[in-house]
Amino acid sequence: MRGAGRVEFLDPDAGLHLECDAADVAREVARLEADAAPRWVWRDTREWAPALLDAGVRVARCHDLRLCGAILASSTATAGAGSVVRDRPHWLPVGPAEAVLGAAAAPAAPVDRGPALFEVDPGPGPEQTESPSAADLVVEHDRQVALAAASDRPGAMRLLLAAESAGALIAAELHGAGLPWRRSVHERVLEEALGPRPPVGRKPARMDELAVRVRRELDAPALRLDSQADLLRALRAAGIGVDSTAKWELREHDHPAVAPLLSYKRLARLLTANGWAWLDEWVVDERFRADYVAGGTATGRWATSGGGALQLPKAVRAAVVADPGWSLVVADAAQLEPRVLAALARDPAMAAAGRGRDMYRSIVDAGVVATRDEAKVALLGAMYGATTGDSGRLVPQLARAYPRAMALVDRAARDGEAGRQVTTLLGRSSPVPPRSWHEAQAAASQPDATAVDERRARSSARDWGRFTRNFVVQGTAAEWALCWLAGVRTRLAELGAGRSRAAASGPVFERSPHLVYFLHDELIVHTPSETADAVADAVLESAAEAGRLLFGEAPVEFPLDLAVTESYASADA
DNA sequence: GACTGTCGCGCC
DNA sequence: AAAGGGCGCGACAGTC
């Protein structure tokens, strides 16, 4: 697995210590999984899970020291943990979210790079530091367990660490399984929108036709539509008073060039983001294998690197089709974040609205706002910190009806504006603002501060406040989703147990239902069709369980939109 | 030629 | 319709 030599696996709780030759790891892990159901403790799931999966071995449980160490290190919930050592060992790399935000937290941050919200300092990759010994792993695991136990809410923190670790396993498994992707369907979508695949260096026919029309309407025969700067100049020369080439601005103008230009931009986006080149690069053997990055963002949402799995446009989802004899179970949590807010704030009026299937409709029925659209915009505005436009105008109405919910997000915003951390339900904390942020605040409080200094400081304080306002809701929603996902994984393993024993020597994902996609509040299971109903039940049960794990019997429901289908495209509500 | 910053836009 | 949170990515433009 990792070259030659001895490797070590641990389950300190079970007193289990596996030491064997590298070549035997997969077999030994498989044996112990069957016999002892261990919780493996390792530095980084990314070091082990891919090769184990390649060898046909799935691990039921693990503790990922890297991800859990990152949560514990920055959590306000462990701030009062007394004598427990808070320093992580040098062999434990920072998590991906910290790699982005780490420079902000590090006292020795490099020079100020300007007013960016985040500063970048890529941490070491999984293989760049020396491997820890078994004794190192035991010491670090003990430290993390002690820190969790000494935290403000030990049960919540233990749940978060377990969910985060399960997420790391699932991320590896999603990559291993791949999303079923029908190349022929994708190609048909592209040809219908763009025309036949053009030779290298040529634009698709539909884009050429639209470009001709735009140039004619703008009276700019040599215009390159792909250059924002040239395009903006040409638009203004034609009397279209836009400040950018963004489509929401263009839509406001009633000029014959606008319609073909918007069409051109839509096609250009499809071509560059998910065109033939994407298909060639990312779809192999009818599978799209994204690189998921568990714990990849500050709020605990995942990130992906490569392939753009977080932004698969609706137009190409038709290519996600189950294998013959198999089905997709597609599920997403409806209106997850507003429901999380209601439960988190224990706001009785908002929780009442969160009891029905359509929370926005319930808000209208309660007489808070006039239309469902207004309810949606107002609620999103409350969570994101909108101050202007329709959204900003509607927020005060919401605040009168749901004072406790509003107080929760307002408090989070004030904390952020003051430079304080905020923390999710289970204990994940926001990063501290970057050094440049603190410097901007300090500059504004100097006696010789200029109006520009003060404006800049106020603006960056509010920016950070919007981030922390959203953090508690988005981060807690991510915790719900992780618990949901982990529950689904466990239940699928039970469903597939009989099948996979029958196929013990075959590929891991060949015969039993398995997760193939996850996106914030949405998941897809690929399953033999005869098991689809049982999978659907498992997905629903897991959602109910996630609600109970986070909020006990709080009176908020987390309904799913769920479909058993052959194609992702037909699952859209 | 390699790198970085910005824009624009897709997703939640 | 508007432009408030979180992302990734490709294209362009400017810089070295």
Coordinates of N, CA and C in Angstrom, one line a residue, chain A residues 448-520:
Chain A
D448 N -5.1 59.5 14.4 CA -4.9 60.1 13.1 C -5.7 59.3 12.0
A449 N -6.6 58.5 12.3 CA -7.4 57.7 11.3 C -8.1 58.6 10.4
T450 N -8.0 58.3 9.1 CA -8.8 59.1 8.1 C -10.2 58.5 7.9
A451 N -11.0 59.3 7.2 CA -12.3 58.8 6.9 C -12.2 57.5 6.1
V452 N -11.2 57.4 5.2 CA -11.0 56.2 4.4 C -10.7 55.0 5.3
D453 N -9.8 55.2 6.3 CA -9.5 54.1 7.2 C -10.8 53.7 7.9
E454 N -11.6 54.6 8.4 CA -12.8 54.3 9.1 C -13.8 53.5 8.2
R455 N -14.0 54.0 7.0 CA -14.9 53.3 6.1 C -14.5 51.9 5.8
R456 N -13.1 51.8 5.6 CA -12.6 50.4 5.3 C -12.8 49.5 6.5
A457 N -12.6 50.0 7.7 CA -12.7 49.2 8.9 C -14.2 48.7 9.1
R458 N -15.1 49.7 8.9 CA -16.5 49.4 9.1 C -16.9 48.3 8.0
S459 N -16.5 48.5 6.8 CA -16.9 47.6 5.8 C -16.3 46.2 6.0
S460 N -15.1 46.1 6.4 CA -14.5 44.8 6.6 C -15.2 44.1 7.9
A461 N -15.5 44.9 8.9 CA -16.2 44.4 10.0 C -17.5 43.8 9.6
R462 N -18.3 44.6 8.8 CA -19.6 44.1 8.4 C -19.4 42.8 7.5
D463 N -18.4 42.8 6.6 CA -18.2 41.6 5.8 C -18.0 40.4 6.7
W464 N -17.2 40.6 7.7 CA -16.9 39.4 8.5 C -18.1 39.0 9.3
G465 N -18.9 40.0 9.7 CA -20.2 39.8 10.4 C -21.1 39.0 9.6
R466 N -21.2 39.3 8.3 CA -22.1 38.5 7.4 C -21.6 37.0 7.3
F467 N -20.3 36.9 7.3 CA -19.7 35.5 7.3 C -20.1 34.7 8.6
T468 N -19.9 35.4 9.7 CA -20.2 34.6 11.0 C -21.7 34.5 11.1
R469 N -22.5 35.4 10.7 CA -24.0 35.3 10.7 C -24.4 34.0 10.0
N470 N -23.8 33.8 8.8 CA -24.2 32.7 8.0 C -23.5 31.4 8.6
F471 N -22.4 31.6 9.2 CA -21.6 30.4 9.6 C -22.4 29.5 10.5
V472 N -23.1 30.0 11.5 CA -23.7 29.1 12.5 C -24.8 28.3 11.8
V473 N -25.5 28.9 10.9 CA -26.6 28.2 10.2 C -26.0 27.2 9.2
Q474 N -25.2 27.7 8.3 CA -24.6 26.8 7.3 C -23.8 25.7 7.9
G475 N -23.0 26.0 9.0 CA -22.2 25.0 9.6 C -23.1 23.9 10.3
T476 N -24.1 24.4 11.0 CA -25.0 23.4 11.7 C -25.8 22.6 10.7
A477 N -26.1 23.2 9.6 CA -26.8 22.4 8.5 C -25.8 21.4 7.9
A478 N -24.6 21.8 7.8 CA -23.6 20.8 7.3 C -23.4 19.6 8.3
E479 N -23.6 19.9 9.6 CA -23.5 18.9 10.6 C -24.7 17.9 10.5
W480 N -25.9 18.5 10.3 CA -27.0 17.6 10.0 C -26.8 16.8 8.8
A481 N -26.3 17.4 7.7 CA -26.1 16.6 6.5 C -25.1 15.5 6.7
L482 N -24.0 15.8 7.4 CA -23.0 14.7 7.7 C -23.6 13.6 8.5
C483 N -24.4 13.9 9.5 CA -25.0 12.8 10.3 C -26.0 12.0 9.4
W484 N -26.7 12.7 8.5 CA -27.6 12.0 7.6 C -26.8 11.1 6.7
L485 N -25.8 11.6 6.1 CA -24.9 10.9 5.2 C -24.3 9.6 5.9
A486 N -23.8 9.8 7.1 CA -23.2 8.7 7.8 C -24.2 7.7 8.1
G487 N -25.4 8.1 8.5 CA -26.5 7.1 8.8 C -26.9 6.3 7.5
V488 N -26.9 7.0 6.4 CA -27.2 6.3 5.2 C -26.1 5.3 4.9
R489 N -24.9 5.7 5.1 CA -23.8 4.8 4.8 C -23.9 3.5 5.6
T490 N -24.2 3.7 6.9 CA -24.3 2.5 7.8 C -25.4 1.6 7.4
R491 N -26.5 2.2 7.1 CA -27.7 1.4 6.7 C -27.5 0.7 5.4
L492 N -26.8 1.4 4.5 CA -26.5 0.7 3.2 C -25.6 -0.5 3.4
A493 N -24.6 -0.3 4.3 CA -23.7 -1.5 4.6 C -24.5 -2.6 5.1
E494 N -25.5 -2.4 5.9 CA -26.3 -3.5 6.5 C -27.1 -4.1 5.3
L495 N -27.7 -3.3 4.5 CA -28.5 -3.8 3.4 C -27.6 -4.6 2.5
G496 N -26.4 -4.2 2.3 CA -25.5 -4.9 1.3 C -24.7 -6.0 1.9
A497 N -24.9 -6.2 3.2 CA -24.0 -7.2 3.8 C -24.1 -8.6 3.2
G498 N -25.3 -9.1 3.0 CA -25.5 -10.4 2.4 C -24.9 -10.5 1.0
R499 N -25.1 -9.4 0.2 CA -24.6 -9.4 -1.1 C -23.1 -9.4 -1.2
S500 N -22.5 -8.5 -0.4 CA -21.1 -8.3 -0.5 C -20.3 -9.5 0.0
R501 N -20.9 -10.3 0.9 CA -20.2 -11.5 1.3 C -20.2 -12.5 0.2
A502 N -21.3 -12.5 -0.5 CA -21.4 -13.4 -1.7 C -20.3 -13.0 -2.7
A503 N -19.9 -11.8 -2.7 CA -19.0 -11.3 -3.8 C -17.7 -10.8 -3.1
A504 N -17.3 -11.5 -2.1 CA -16.2 -11.0 -1.3 C -14.9 -10.7 -2.1
S505 N -14.7 -11.3 -3.2 CA -13.5 -11.1 -3.9 C -13.7 -10.0 -5.0
G506 N -14.9 -9.6 -5.2 CA -15.1 -8.6 -6.3 C -14.9 -7.2 -5.9
P507 N -15.0 -6.3 -6.9 CA -14.9 -4.9 -6.6 C -16.0 -4.5 -5.5
V508 N -15.6 -3.5 -4.7 CA -16.4 -3.1 -3.6 C -17.8 -2.7 -3.9
F509 N -17.9 -2.0 -5.0 CA -19.2 -1.3 -5.3 C -20.0 -2.1 -6.4
E510 N -19.6 -3.3 -6.7 CA -20.2 -3.9 -7.9 C -21.6 -4.5 -7.6
R511 N -21.9 -4.9 -6.4 CA -23.1 -5.6 -6.2 C -24.1 -5.1 -5.2
S512 N -23.7 -4.1 -4.4 CA -24.6 -3.6 -3.3 C -24.8 -2.1 -3.4
P513 N -25.9 -1.7 -2.8 CA -26.2 -0.2 -2.9 C -25.1 0.6 -2.3
H514 N -24.8 1.7 -2.9 CA -23.7 2.6 -2.4 C -24.0 4.0 -2.8
L515 N -23.4 4.9 -2.0 CA -23.5 6.3 -2.2 C -22.7 6.7 -3.5
V516 N -23.2 7.6 -4.3 CA -22.4 8.0 -5.5 C -22.3 9.5 -5.6
Y517 N -23.1 10.2 -4.8 CA -23.0 11.7 -4.9 C -23.5 12.3 -3.6
F518 N -22.8 13.5 -3.3 CA -23.2 14.2 -2.1 C -22.9 15.7 -2.4
L519 N -23.9 16.5 -2.1 CA -23.8 18.0 -2.4 C -24.5 18.8 -1.3
H520 N -23.9 19.0 -0.2 CA -24.4 19.9 0.8 C -25.7 19.4 1.5

